[in-house]
PDB file of C-alpha atoms in Angstrom:
ATOM      1  CA  MET A   1      34.963  -9.589 -12.559  1.00  0.00           C
ATOM      2  CA  ILE A   2      37.304  -6.645 -13.087  1.00  0.00           C
ATOM      3  CA  ARG A   3      39.831  -9.051 -14.632  1.00  0.00           C
ATOM      4  CA  TYR A   4      37.552  -9.484 -17.638  1.00  0.00           C
ATOM      5  CA  HIS A   5      37.616  -7.298 -20.739  1.00  0.00           C
ATOM      6  CA  THR A   6      35.023  -4.519 -20.718  1.00  0.00           C
ATOM      7  CA  ARG A   7      33.024  -6.185 -23.488  1.00  0.00           C
ATOM      8  CA  PHE A   8      32.737  -9.375 -21.462  1.00  0.00           C
ATOM      9  CA  GLN A   9      31.639  -7.303 -18.486  1.00  0.00           C
ATOM     10  CA  ARG A  10      28.831  -5.964 -20.657  1.00  0.00           C
ATOM     11  CA  LEU A  11      27.835  -9.527 -21.487  1.00  0.00           C
ATOM     12  CA  ALA A  12      27.762 -10.236 -17.748  1.00  0.00           C
ATOM     13  CA  PHE A  13      25.465  -7.241 -17.233  1.00  0.00           C
ATOM     14  CA  CYS A  14      23.119  -8.627 -19.898  1.00  0.00           C
ATOM     15  CA  LEU A  15      23.112 -12.045 -18.243  1.00  0.00           C
ATOM     16  CA  ALA A  16      22.452 -10.531 -14.825  1.00  0.00           C
ATOM     17  CA  GLY A  17      19.553  -8.595 -16.312  1.00  0.00           C
ATOM     18  CA  LEU A  18      18.227 -11.808 -17.842  1.00  0.00           C
ATOM     19  CA  ALA A  19      18.594 -13.543 -14.467  1.00  0.00           C
ATOM     20  CA  GLY A  20      16.657 -10.795 -12.721  1.00  0.00           C
ATOM     21  CA  PHE A  21      13.926 -11.000 -15.349  1.00  0.00           C
ATOM     22  CA  VAL A  22      13.699 -14.789 -15.132  1.00  0.00           C
ATOM     23  CA  ASP A  23      13.813 -14.847 -11.340  1.00  0.00           C
ATOM     24  CA  ALA A  24      10.959 -12.345 -11.191  1.00  0.00           C
ATOM     25  CA  ILE A  25       8.692 -14.323 -13.509  1.00  0.00           C
ATOM     26  CA  GLY A  26       9.646 -17.555 -11.760  1.00  0.00           C
ATOM     27  CA  PHE A  27       8.946 -16.066  -8.343  1.00  0.00           C
ATOM     28  CA  LEU A  28       5.548 -14.756  -9.389  1.00  0.00           C
ATOM     29  CA  GLY A  29       4.661 -17.930 -11.247  1.00  0.00           C
ATOM     30  CA  SER A  30       5.652 -20.289  -8.435  1.00  0.00           C
ATOM     31  CA  GLY A  31       3.963 -18.327  -5.695  1.00  0.00           C
ATOM     32  CA  GLY A  32       7.075 -17.221  -3.868  1.00  0.00           C
ATOM     33  CA  LEU A  33      10.023 -19.450  -4.773  1.00  0.00           C
ATOM     34  CA  PHE A  34      13.145 -18.440  -6.648  1.00  0.00           C
ATOM     35  CA  VAL A  35      14.623 -19.914  -9.816  1.00  0.00           C
ATOM     36  CA  SER A  36      18.031 -18.244  -9.611  1.00  0.00           C
ATOM     37  CA  PHE A  37      18.533 -17.426  -5.912  1.00  0.00           C
ATOM     38  CA  MET A  38      19.190 -20.709  -4.127  1.00  0.00           C
ATOM     39  CA  SER A  39      20.079 -19.125  -0.778  1.00  0.00           C
ATOM     40  CA  GLY A  40      16.524 -17.843  -0.656  1.00  0.00           C
ATOM     41  CA  ASN A  41      15.148 -21.259  -1.565  1.00  0.00           C
ATOM     42  CA  SER A  42      17.344 -22.898   1.070  1.00  0.00           C
ATOM     43  CA  THR A  43      15.898 -20.593   3.715  1.00  0.00           C
ATOM     44  CA  ARG A  44      12.358 -21.219   2.458  1.00  0.00           C
ATOM     45  CA  MET A  45      13.025 -24.961   2.558  1.00  0.00           C
ATOM     46  CA  ALA A  46      14.373 -24.805   6.114  1.00  0.00           C
ATOM     47  CA  ILE A  47      11.408 -22.771   7.370  1.00  0.00           C
ATOM     48  CA  SER A  48       8.934 -25.041   5.600  1.00  0.00           C
ATOM     49  CA  MET A  49      10.599 -28.113   7.082  1.00  0.00           C
ATOM     50  CA  ALA A  50      10.286 -26.586  10.543  1.00  0.00           C
ATOM     51  CA  GLU A  51       6.630 -25.844   9.850  1.00  0.00           C
ATOM     52  CA  ALA A  52       6.103 -29.269   8.240  1.00  0.00           C
ATOM     53  CA  THR A  53       4.626 -27.806   5.050  1.00  0.00           C
ATOM     54  CA  SER A  54       4.881 -29.145   1.506  1.00  0.00           C
ATOM     55  CA  LEU A  55       6.676 -26.029   0.257  1.00  0.00           C
ATOM     56  CA  ALA A  56       9.908 -27.636   1.456  1.00  0.00           C
ATOM     57  CA  VAL A  57       9.626 -30.270  -1.272  1.00  0.00           C
ATOM     58  CA  ALA A  58       9.170 -27.669  -4.008  1.00  0.00           C
ATOM     59  CA  ALA A  59      12.107 -25.608  -2.746  1.00  0.00           C
ATOM     60  CA  ALA A  60      14.327 -28.692  -2.557  1.00  0.00           C
ATOM     61  CA  GLY A  61      13.325 -29.650  -6.085  1.00  0.00           C
ATOM     62  CA  LEU A  62      14.290 -26.251  -7.463  1.00  0.00           C
ATOM     63  CA  ILE A  63      17.634 -26.366  -5.674  1.00  0.00           C
ATOM     64  CA  ALA A  64      18.318 -29.779  -7.212  1.00  0.00           C
ATOM     65  CA  LEU A  65      17.361 -28.545 -10.689  1.00  0.00           C
ATOM     66  CA  PHE A  66      19.675 -25.544 -10.341  1.00  0.00           C
ATOM     67  CA  VAL A  67      22.581 -27.871  -9.530  1.00  0.00           C
ATOM     68  CA  VAL A  68      21.607 -30.090 -12.463  1.00  0.00           C
ATOM     69  CA  GLY A  69      21.807 -27.065 -14.766  1.00  0.00           C
ATOM     70  CA  VAL A  70      25.359 -26.334 -13.632  1.00  0.00           C
ATOM     71  CA  PHE A  71      26.367 -29.991 -13.870  1.00  0.00           C
ATOM     72  CA  LEU A  72      24.971 -30.624 -17.341  1.00  0.00           C
ATOM     73  CA  THR A  73      26.398 -27.453 -18.852  1.00  0.00           C
ATOM     74  CA  ILE A  74      29.900 -28.082 -17.528  1.00  0.00           C
ATOM     75  CA  MET A  75      29.740 -31.685 -18.719  1.00  0.00           C
ATOM     76  CA  ALA A  76      28.543 -30.585 -22.151  1.00  0.00           C
ATOM     77  CA  SER A  77      31.382 -28.087 -22.531  1.00  0.00           C
ATOM     78  CA  ALA A  78      34.145 -30.115 -20.868  1.00  0.00           C
ATOM     79  CA  LYS A  79      35.893 -31.052 -24.108  1.00  0.00           C
ATOM     80  CA  ILE A  80      35.028 -27.939 -26.061  1.00  0.00           C
ATOM     81  CA  THR A  81      37.621 -25.259 -26.761  1.00  0.00           C
ATOM     82  CA  PHE A  82      37.520 -22.069 -24.715  1.00  0.00           C
ATOM     83  CA  ALA A  83      36.358 -20.068 -27.729  1.00  0.00           C
ATOM     84  CA  HIS A  84      33.166 -22.130 -27.930  1.00  0.00           C
ATOM     85  CA  ARG A  85      32.338 -22.767 -24.259  1.00  0.00           C
ATOM     86  CA  LYS A  86      30.481 -19.532 -23.681  1.00  0.00           C
ATOM     87  CA  VAL A  87      28.515 -19.954 -26.902  1.00  0.00           C
ATOM     88  CA  VAL A  88      27.513 -23.497 -25.937  1.00  0.00           C
ATOM     89  CA  ALA A  89      26.443 -22.356 -22.471  1.00  0.00           C
ATOM     90  CA  ILE A  90      24.434 -19.398 -23.793  1.00  0.00           C
ATOM     91  CA  SER A  91      22.816 -21.626 -26.409  1.00  0.00           C
ATOM     92  CA  GLY A  92      21.862 -24.097 -23.698  1.00  0.00           C
ATOM     93  CA  VAL A  93      20.314 -21.332 -21.610  1.00  0.00           C
ATOM     94  CA  ALA A  94      18.331 -20.096 -24.611  1.00  0.00           C
ATOM     95  CA  ALA A  95      17.122 -23.612 -25.448  1.00  0.00           C
ATOM     96  CA  LEU A  96      15.997 -24.194 -21.866  1.00  0.00           C
ATOM     97  CA  LEU A  97      14.150 -20.886 -21.784  1.00  0.00           C
ATOM     98  CA  LEU A  98      12.462 -21.755 -25.076  1.00  0.00           C
ATOM     99  CA  GLY A  99      11.415 -25.046 -23.529  1.00  0.00           C
ATOM    100  CA  ALA A 100      10.086 -23.214 -20.486  1.00  0.00           C
ATOM    101  CA  ALA A 101       8.095 -20.879 -22.724  1.00  0.00           C
ATOM    102  CA  GLY A 102       6.645 -23.825 -24.630  1.00  0.00           C
ATOM    103  CA  CYS A 103       5.594 -25.497 -21.382  1.00  0.00           C
ATOM    104  CA  LYS A 104       4.049 -22.277 -20.120  1.00  0.00           C
ATOM    105  CA  TRP A 105       2.108 -21.761 -23.330  1.00  0.00           C
ATOM    106  CA  GLY A 106       0.905 -25.358 -23.127  1.00  0.00           C
ATOM    107  CA  GLY A 107      -0.365 -24.891 -19.591  1.00  0.00           C
ATOM    108  CA  PHE A 108       2.384 -26.924 -17.917  1.00  0.00           C
ATOM    109  CA  ASP A 109       3.408 -24.435 -15.262  1.00  0.00           C
ATOM    110  CA  VAL A 110       5.445 -26.755 -13.030  1.00  0.00           C
ATOM    111  CA  PRO A 111       7.776 -28.017 -15.802  1.00  0.00           C
ATOM    112  CA  ALA A 112       8.080 -24.425 -17.037  1.00  0.00           C
ATOM    113  CA  THR A 113       9.325 -23.270 -13.641  1.00  0.00           C
ATOM    114  CA  GLY A 114      11.681 -26.233 -13.438  1.00  0.00           C
ATOM    115  CA  LEU A 115      13.245 -25.413 -16.806  1.00  0.00           C
ATOM    116  CA  LEU A 116      13.724 -21.800 -15.729  1.00  0.00           C
ATOM    117  CA  CYS A 117      15.704 -23.081 -12.764  1.00  0.00           C
ATOM    118  CA  VAL A 118      17.878 -25.379 -14.885  1.00  0.00           C
ATOM    119  CA  ALA A 119      18.555 -22.467 -17.240  1.00  0.00           C
ATOM    120  CA  MET A 120      19.670 -20.237 -14.390  1.00  0.00           C
ATOM    121  CA  GLY A 121      22.032 -22.897 -13.114  1.00  0.00           C
ATOM    122  CA  ALA A 122      23.481 -23.196 -16.613  1.00  0.00           C
ATOM    123  CA  SER A 123      23.975 -19.439 -16.943  1.00  0.00           C
ATOM    124  CA  ASN A 124      26.324 -19.419 -13.959  1.00  0.00           C
ATOM    125  CA  THR A 125      28.855 -21.547 -15.837  1.00  0.00           C
ATOM    126  CA  ILE A 126      29.480 -18.967 -18.549  1.00  0.00           C
ATOM    127  CA  PHE A 127      32.279 -17.133 -16.761  1.00  0.00           C
ATOM    128  CA  ARG A 128      34.914 -19.681 -15.774  1.00  0.00           C
ATOM    129  CA  ARG A 129      38.670 -19.452 -15.284  1.00  0.00           C
ATOM    130  CA  ASP A 130      41.012 -22.378 -14.709  1.00  0.00           C
ATOM    131  CA  GLY A 131      38.094 -24.748 -14.314  1.00  0.00           C
ATOM    132  CA  GLU A 132      36.364 -22.655 -11.649  1.00  0.00           C
ATOM    133  CA  VAL A 133      33.354 -20.354 -11.859  1.00  0.00           C
ATOM    134  CA  SER A 134      34.728 -16.785 -11.620  1.00  0.00           C
ATOM    135  CA  PHE A 135      31.508 -15.147 -10.516  1.00  0.00           C
ATOM    136  CA  GLY A 136      27.803 -15.837 -10.631  1.00  0.00           C
ATOM    137  CA  VAL A 137      25.373 -13.818 -12.699  1.00  0.00           C
ATOM    138  CA  THR A 138      22.167 -14.901 -10.971  1.00  0.00           C
ATOM    139  CA  TYR A 139      22.966 -14.193  -7.315  1.00  0.00           C
ATOM    140  CA  MET A 140      24.354 -10.972  -5.912  1.00  0.00           C
ATOM    141  CA  THR A 141      25.569 -11.652  -2.361  1.00  0.00           C
ATOM    142  CA  CYS A 142      29.171 -12.138  -3.479  1.00  0.00           C
ATOM    143  CA  THR A 143      28.854  -9.190  -5.861  1.00  0.00           C
ATOM    144  CA  LEU A 144      27.731  -6.897  -3.042  1.00  0.00           C
ATOM    145  CA  VAL A 145      30.605  -8.143  -0.868  1.00  0.00           C
ATOM    146  CA  LYS A 146      32.993  -7.278  -3.705  1.00  0.00           C
ATOM    147  CA  LEU A 147      31.322  -3.878  -4.055  1.00  0.00           C
ATOM    148  CA  GLY A 148      31.905  -3.114  -0.397  1.00  0.00           C
ATOM    149  CA  HIS A 149      35.462  -4.424  -0.638  1.00  0.00           C
ATOM    150  CA  LYS A 150      36.350  -2.261  -3.640  1.00  0.00           C
ATOM    151  CA  LEU A 151      34.733   0.804  -2.060  1.00  0.00           C
ATOM    152  CA  ALA A 152      36.924   0.246   0.990  1.00  0.00           C
ATOM    153  CA  ASP A 153      39.968  -0.177  -1.251  1.00  0.00           C
ATOM    154  CA  ALA A 154      39.140   3.108  -2.983  1.00  0.00           C
ATOM    155  CA  ALA A 155      38.807   4.868   0.370  1.00  0.00           C
ATOM    156  CA  LEU A 156      42.217   3.493   1.371  1.00  0.00           C
ATOM    157  CA  GLY A 157      43.899   4.850  -1.755  1.00  0.00           C
ATOM    158  CA  GLY A 158      43.319   2.000  -4.190  1.00  0.00           C
ATOM    159  CA  SER A 159      41.640   2.126  -7.583  1.00  0.00           C
ATOM    160  CA  PRO A 160      38.832   4.692  -7.545  1.00  0.00           C
ATOM    161  CA  THR A 161      36.782   2.824 -10.169  1.00  0.00           C
ATOM    162  CA  ASP A 162      37.098  -0.928  -9.489  1.00  0.00           C
ATOM    163  CA  TRP A 163      33.811  -0.907  -7.571  1.00  0.00           C
ATOM    164  CA  ILE A 164      31.756   0.322 -10.520  1.00  0.00           C
ATOM    165  CA  PRO A 165      31.384  -3.005 -12.417  1.00  0.00           C
ATOM    166  CA  TYR A 166      30.024  -4.681  -9.291  1.00  0.00           C
ATOM    167  CA  LEU A 167      27.473  -1.931  -8.779  1.00  0.00           C
ATOM    168  CA  LEU A 168      26.415  -2.162 -12.420  1.00  0.00           C
ATOM    169  CA  LEU A 169      26.075  -5.946 -12.200  1.00  0.00           C
ATOM    170  CA  TRP A 170      23.748  -5.620  -9.217  1.00  0.00           C
ATOM    171  CA  LEU A 171      21.755  -2.839 -10.871  1.00  0.00           C
ATOM    172  CA  ALA A 172      21.388  -4.957 -14.015  1.00  0.00           C
ATOM    173  CA  LEU A 173      19.783  -7.748 -11.998  1.00  0.00           C
ATOM    174  CA  VAL A 174      17.454  -5.301 -10.236  1.00  0.00           C
ATOM    175  CA  PHE A 175      16.440  -3.653 -13.512  1.00  0.00           C
ATOM    176  CA  GLY A 176      15.838  -7.051 -15.106  1.00  0.00           C
ATOM    177  CA  GLY A 177      13.704  -8.017 -12.129  1.00  0.00           C
ATOM    178  CA  ILE A 178      11.568  -4.916 -12.538  1.00  0.00           C
ATOM    179  CA  LEU A 179      11.038  -5.633 -16.233  1.00  0.00           C
ATOM    180  CA  GLY A 180      10.251  -9.268 -15.488  1.00  0.00           C
ATOM    181  CA  ALA A 181       7.660  -8.399 -12.855  1.00  0.00           C
ATOM    182  CA  VAL A 182       5.996  -5.812 -15.076  1.00  0.00           C
ATOM    183  CA  SER A 183       5.884  -8.150 -18.067  1.00  0.00           C
ATOM    184  CA  TYR A 184       4.526 -11.060 -16.001  1.00  0.00           C
ATOM    185  CA  VAL A 185       1.738  -8.923 -14.563  1.00  0.00           C
ATOM    186  CA  TRP A 186       0.907  -7.764 -18.096  1.00  0.00           C
ATOM    187  CA  SER A 187       1.062 -11.261 -19.626  1.00  0.00           C
ATOM    188  CA  PRO A 188       2.570 -14.358 -17.969  1.00  0.00           C
ATOM    189  CA  ASP A 189       2.796 -16.196 -21.283  1.00  0.00           C
ATOM    190  CA  ALA A 190       4.475 -13.298 -23.061  1.00  0.00           C
ATOM    191  CA  SER A 191       7.003 -12.829 -20.259  1.00  0.00           C
ATOM    192  CA  PHE A 192       8.358 -16.340 -20.832  1.00  0.00           C
ATOM    193  CA  GLY A 193       8.686 -15.585 -24.527  1.00  0.00           C
ATOM    194  CA  PHE A 194      10.532 -12.343 -23.828  1.00  0.00           C
ATOM    195  CA  ALA A 195      13.075 -14.176 -21.659  1.00  0.00           C
ATOM    196  CA  ALA A 196      13.737 -16.759 -24.363  1.00  0.00           C
ATOM    197  CA  ALA A 197      13.978 -14.120 -27.093  1.00  0.00           C
ATOM    198  CA  PHE A 198      16.527 -12.086 -25.154  1.00  0.00           C
ATOM    199  CA  ALA A 199      18.643 -15.172 -24.485  1.00  0.00           C
ATOM    200  CA  LEU A 200      18.585 -15.971 -28.208  1.00  0.00           C
ATOM    201  CA  THR A 201      19.909 -12.498 -29.051  1.00  0.00           C
ATOM    202  CA  LEU A 202      22.889 -13.119 -26.770  1.00  0.00           C
ATOM    203  CA  ILE A 203      24.092 -16.104 -28.829  1.00  0.00           C
ATOM    204  CA  PRO A 204      25.458 -14.159 -31.844  1.00  0.00           C
ATOM    205  CA  ILE A 205      26.799 -11.463 -29.522  1.00  0.00           C
ATOM    206  CA  THR A 206      28.747 -14.080 -27.584  1.00  0.00           C
ATOM    207  CA  GLN A 207      29.989 -15.654 -30.812  1.00  0.00           C
ATOM    208  CA  ARG A 208      31.473 -12.337 -31.909  1.00  0.00           C
ATOM    209  CA  LEU A 209      33.082 -11.713 -28.538  1.00  0.00           C
ATOM    210  CA  THR A 210      34.729 -15.106 -28.233  1.00  0.00           C
ATOM    211  CA  ALA A 211      35.934 -14.978 -31.832  1.00  0.00           C
ATOM    212  CA  THR A 212      37.853 -11.729 -31.355  1.00  0.00           C
ATOM    213  CA  LEU A 213      38.745 -11.425 -27.680  1.00  0.00           C
ATOM    214  CA  SER A 214      40.281 -13.375 -24.842  1.00  0.00           C
ATOM    215  CA  PRO A 215      38.623 -13.068 -21.419  1.00  0.00           C
TER     216      PRO A 215
END
Protein backbone atom coordinates (compact mmCIF):
# COMPACT_ATOMS: atom_id res chain seq x y z
CA MET A 1 0.00 0.00 0.00
CA ILE A 2 2.83 2.40 0.80
CA ARG A 3 3.92 2.18 -2.86
CA TYR A 4 0.81 4.10 -3.88
CA HIS A 5 0.56 7.88 -4.09
CA THR A 6 -0.94 9.51 -1.00
CA ARG A 7 -4.10 10.47 -2.88
CA PHE A 8 -4.69 6.87 -3.89
CA GLN A 9 -4.14 5.84 -0.28
CA ARG A 10 -6.95 8.22 0.65
CA LEU A 11 -9.17 6.54 -1.92
CA ALA A 12 -8.30 3.21 -0.30
CA PHE A 13 -9.32 4.61 3.10
CA CYS A 14 -12.67 5.65 1.62
CA LEU A 15 -13.19 2.20 0.12
CA ALA A 16 -12.28 0.50 3.40
CA GLY A 17 -14.78 2.73 5.17
CA LEU A 18 -17.41 1.79 2.60
CA ALA A 19 -16.55 -1.89 3.10
CA GLY A 20 -16.94 -1.58 6.86
CA PHE A 21 -20.28 0.17 6.40
CA VAL A 22 -21.55 -2.42 3.93
CA ASP A 23 -20.30 -5.37 5.97
CA ALA A 24 -22.08 -4.03 9.04
CA ILE A 25 -25.43 -3.63 7.31
CA GLY A 26 -25.00 -6.98 5.59
CA PHE A 27 -24.14 -8.70 8.86
CA LEU A 28 -27.13 -7.23 10.65
CA GLY A 29 -29.46 -7.87 7.73
CA SER A 30 -28.40 -11.49 7.21
CA GLY A 31 -28.50 -12.43 10.86
CA GLY A 32 -24.79 -12.97 11.34
CA LEU A 33 -23.08 -13.55 8.00
CA PHE A 34 -20.53 -11.30 6.33
CA VAL A 35 -20.61 -9.73 2.88
CA SER A 36 -16.97 -8.65 2.73
CA PHE A 37 -15.14 -10.94 5.17
CA MET A 38 -14.97 -14.38 3.56
CA SER A 39 -12.67 -15.90 6.18
CA GLY A 40 -15.46 -15.35 8.67
CA ASN A 41 -18.00 -16.90 6.32
CA SER A 42 -15.70 -19.86 5.70
CA THR A 43 -15.50 -20.50 9.44
CA ARG A 44 -19.27 -20.11 9.80
CA MET A 45 -19.75 -22.54 6.91
CA ALA A 46 -17.40 -25.11 8.44
CA ILE A 47 -19.08 -24.93 11.85
CA SER A 48 -22.54 -25.14 10.30
CA MET A 49 -21.50 -28.15 8.24
CA ALA A 50 -20.26 -29.85 11.40
CA GLU A 51 -23.55 -29.04 13.10
CA ALA A 52 -25.55 -30.01 9.99
CA THR A 53 -27.42 -26.70 9.87
CA SER A 54 -28.69 -24.81 6.82
CA LEU A 55 -26.52 -21.78 7.57
CA ALA A 56 -23.71 -23.56 5.72
CA VAL A 57 -25.59 -23.15 2.44
CA ALA A 58 -26.07 -19.42 2.95
CA ALA A 59 -22.41 -18.92 3.87
CA ALA A 60 -21.27 -20.92 0.84
CA GLY A 61 -23.55 -18.87 -1.39
CA LEU A 62 -22.09 -15.59 -0.16
CA ILE A 63 -18.55 -16.87 -0.66
CA ALA A 64 -19.43 -17.83 -4.24
CA LEU A 65 -20.99 -14.42 -4.91
CA PHE A 66 -17.90 -12.66 -3.57
CA VAL A 67 -15.72 -14.62 -6.00
CA VAL A 68 -18.17 -13.82 -8.81
CA GLY A 69 -17.79 -10.12 -8.04
CA VAL A 70 -14.01 -10.34 -8.40
CA PHE A 71 -14.27 -12.44 -11.56
CA LEU A 72 -16.79 -10.24 -13.35
CA THR A 73 -15.02 -6.99 -12.56
CA ILE A 74 -11.64 -8.23 -13.76
CA MET A 75 -13.23 -9.62 -16.91
CA ALA A 76 -15.03 -6.34 -17.55
CA SER A 77 -11.84 -4.31 -17.20
CA ALA A 78 -9.44 -6.74 -18.88
CA LYS A 79 -9.14 -4.76 -22.11
CA ILE A 80 -9.59 -1.31 -20.62
CA THR A 81 -6.66 1.06 -20.22
CA PHE A 82 -5.17 1.52 -16.76
CA ALA A 83 -6.55 5.05 -16.54
CA HIS A 84 -10.11 3.73 -16.75
CA ARG A 85 -9.92 0.46 -14.79
CA LYS A 86 -10.45 1.98 -11.38
CA VAL A 87 -13.34 4.09 -12.65
CA VAL A 88 -15.01 1.04 -14.20
CA ALA A 89 -14.57 -0.95 -10.99
CA ILE A 90 -15.90 1.85 -8.77
CA SER A 91 -18.84 2.35 -11.13
CA GLY A 92 -19.60 -1.35 -10.96
CA VAL A 93 -19.53 -1.28 -7.16
CA ALA A 94 -21.88 1.72 -7.12
CA ALA A 95 -24.28 0.06 -9.57
CA LEU A 96 -24.37 -3.12 -7.50
CA LEU A 97 -25.02 -1.17 -4.32
CA LEU A 98 -27.82 0.72 -6.06
CA GLY A 99 -29.27 -2.62 -7.08
CA ALA A 100 -28.99 -3.86 -3.51
CA ALA A 101 -30.77 -0.75 -2.26
CA GLY A 102 -33.55 -1.24 -4.80
CA CYS A 103 -34.00 -4.86 -3.72
CA LYS A 104 -34.04 -3.85 -0.06
CA TRP A 105 -36.63 -1.16 -0.67
CA GLY A 106 -38.73 -3.67 -2.60
CA GLY A 107 -38.65 -6.15 0.26
CA PHE A 108 -36.26 -8.59 -1.42
CA ASP A 109 -33.77 -9.00 1.40
CA VAL A 110 -31.94 -12.09 0.13
CA PRO A 111 -31.07 -10.64 -3.31
CA ALA A 112 -30.10 -7.39 -1.58
CA THR A 113 -27.58 -9.20 0.61
CA GLY A 114 -26.28 -11.12 -2.38
CA LEU A 115 -25.66 -7.93 -4.36
CA LEU A 116 -23.81 -6.43 -1.39
CA CYS A 117 -21.49 -9.43 -1.48
CA VAL A 118 -20.87 -9.15 -5.23
CA ALA A 119 -20.11 -5.45 -4.77
CA MET A 120 -17.56 -6.16 -2.07
CA GLY A 121 -15.83 -8.72 -4.25
CA ALA A 122 -15.69 -6.14 -7.04
CA SER A 123 -14.22 -3.47 -4.77
CA ASN A 124 -11.18 -5.63 -4.08
CA THR A 125 -10.10 -5.42 -7.72
CA ILE A 126 -9.60 -1.65 -7.68
CA PHE A 127 -5.98 -1.72 -6.57
CA ARG A 128 -4.05 -3.96 -8.95
CA ARG A 129 -0.44 -4.00 -10.11
CA ASP A 130 0.97 -6.19 -12.86
CA GLY A 131 -2.25 -8.16 -13.08
CA GLU A 132 -2.36 -8.96 -9.36
CA VAL A 133 -4.46 -7.48 -6.57
CA SER A 134 -2.08 -5.32 -4.48
CA PHE A 135 -4.15 -5.29 -1.33
CA GLY A 136 -7.74 -5.83 -0.30
CA VAL A 137 -9.97 -3.08 1.01
CA THR A 138 -12.66 -5.26 2.57
CA TYR A 139 -10.60 -7.58 4.78
CA MET A 140 -7.95 -6.53 7.27
CA THR A 141 -5.96 -9.63 8.26
CA CYS A 142 -3.20 -8.90 5.75
CA THR A 143 -3.34 -5.21 6.64
CA LEU A 144 -2.79 -5.97 10.33
CA VAL A 145 0.10 -8.29 9.44
CA LYS A 146 1.64 -5.43 7.44
CA LEU A 147 1.04 -3.08 10.37
CA GLY A 148 2.92 -5.38 12.72
CA HIS A 149 5.67 -5.85 10.14
CA LYS A 150 6.19 -2.11 9.61
CA LEU A 151 6.14 -1.46 13.36
CA ALA A 152 8.89 -4.05 13.74
CA ASP A 153 10.82 -2.44 10.89
CA ALA A 154 10.52 0.94 12.60
CA ALA A 155 11.78 -0.53 15.87
CA LEU A 156 14.76 -2.00 14.00
CA GLY A 157 15.72 1.35 12.50
CA GLY A 158 13.59 1.38 9.36
CA SER A 159 11.07 3.98 8.26
CA PRO A 160 9.31 5.45 11.30
CA THR A 161 6.09 6.17 9.38
CA ASP A 162 5.47 3.27 6.96
CA TRP A 163 3.09 1.64 9.45
CA ILE A 164 0.70 4.59 9.55
CA PRO A 165 -1.22 3.90 6.28
CA TYR A 166 -1.99 0.36 7.42
CA LEU A 167 -3.31 1.59 10.75
CA LEU A 168 -5.46 4.19 9.00
CA LEU A 169 -6.83 1.59 6.58
CA TRP A 170 -7.91 -0.61 9.47
CA LEU A 171 -9.39 2.33 11.37
CA ALA A 172 -11.32 3.38 8.26
CA LEU A 173 -12.99 -0.03 8.09
CA VAL A 174 -13.81 0.05 11.81
CA PHE A 175 -15.25 3.57 11.58
CA GLY A 176 -17.30 2.60 8.53
CA GLY A 177 -18.60 -0.41 10.42
CA ILE A 178 -19.72 1.77 13.30
CA LEU A 179 -21.56 4.13 10.95
CA GLY A 180 -23.12 1.20 9.12
CA ALA A 181 -24.39 -0.41 12.32
CA VAL A 182 -25.81 2.86 13.62
CA SER A 183 -27.53 3.67 10.33
CA TYR A 184 -28.99 0.15 10.00
CA VAL A 185 -30.42 0.27 13.52
CA TRP A 186 -31.92 3.68 12.71
CA SER A 187 -33.29 2.64 9.31
CA PRO A 188 -32.35 -0.53 7.39
CA ASP A 189 -33.71 0.85 4.13
CA ALA A 190 -31.88 4.15 4.48
CA SER A 191 -28.59 2.43 5.30
CA PHE A 192 -28.60 0.70 1.91
CA GLY A 193 -29.21 4.04 0.24
CA PHE A 194 -26.36 5.66 2.15
CA ALA A 195 -23.94 2.95 0.98
CA ALA A 196 -24.95 3.42 -2.66
CA ALA A 197 -24.78 7.21 -2.41
CA PHE A 198 -21.28 7.15 -0.97
CA ALA A 199 -20.08 4.78 -3.69
CA LEU A 200 -21.52 7.13 -6.32
CA THR A 201 -19.55 10.06 -4.89
CA LEU A 202 -16.34 8.06 -5.32
CA ILE A 203 -16.78 7.80 -9.11
CA PRO A 204 -15.89 11.43 -10.00
CA ILE A 205 -13.16 11.43 -7.36
CA THR A 206 -11.59 8.37 -8.96
CA GLN A 207 -11.93 9.91 -12.42
CA ARG A 208 -9.93 12.95 -11.31
CA LEU A 209 -7.26 10.83 -9.66
CA THR A 210 -6.69 8.52 -12.60
CA ALA A 211 -6.67 11.43 -15.04
CA THR A 212 -3.82 13.23 -13.29
CA LEU A 213 -1.79 10.65 -11.39
CA SER A 214 -0.11 7.30 -11.84
CA PRO A 215 -0.47 4.78 -9.00
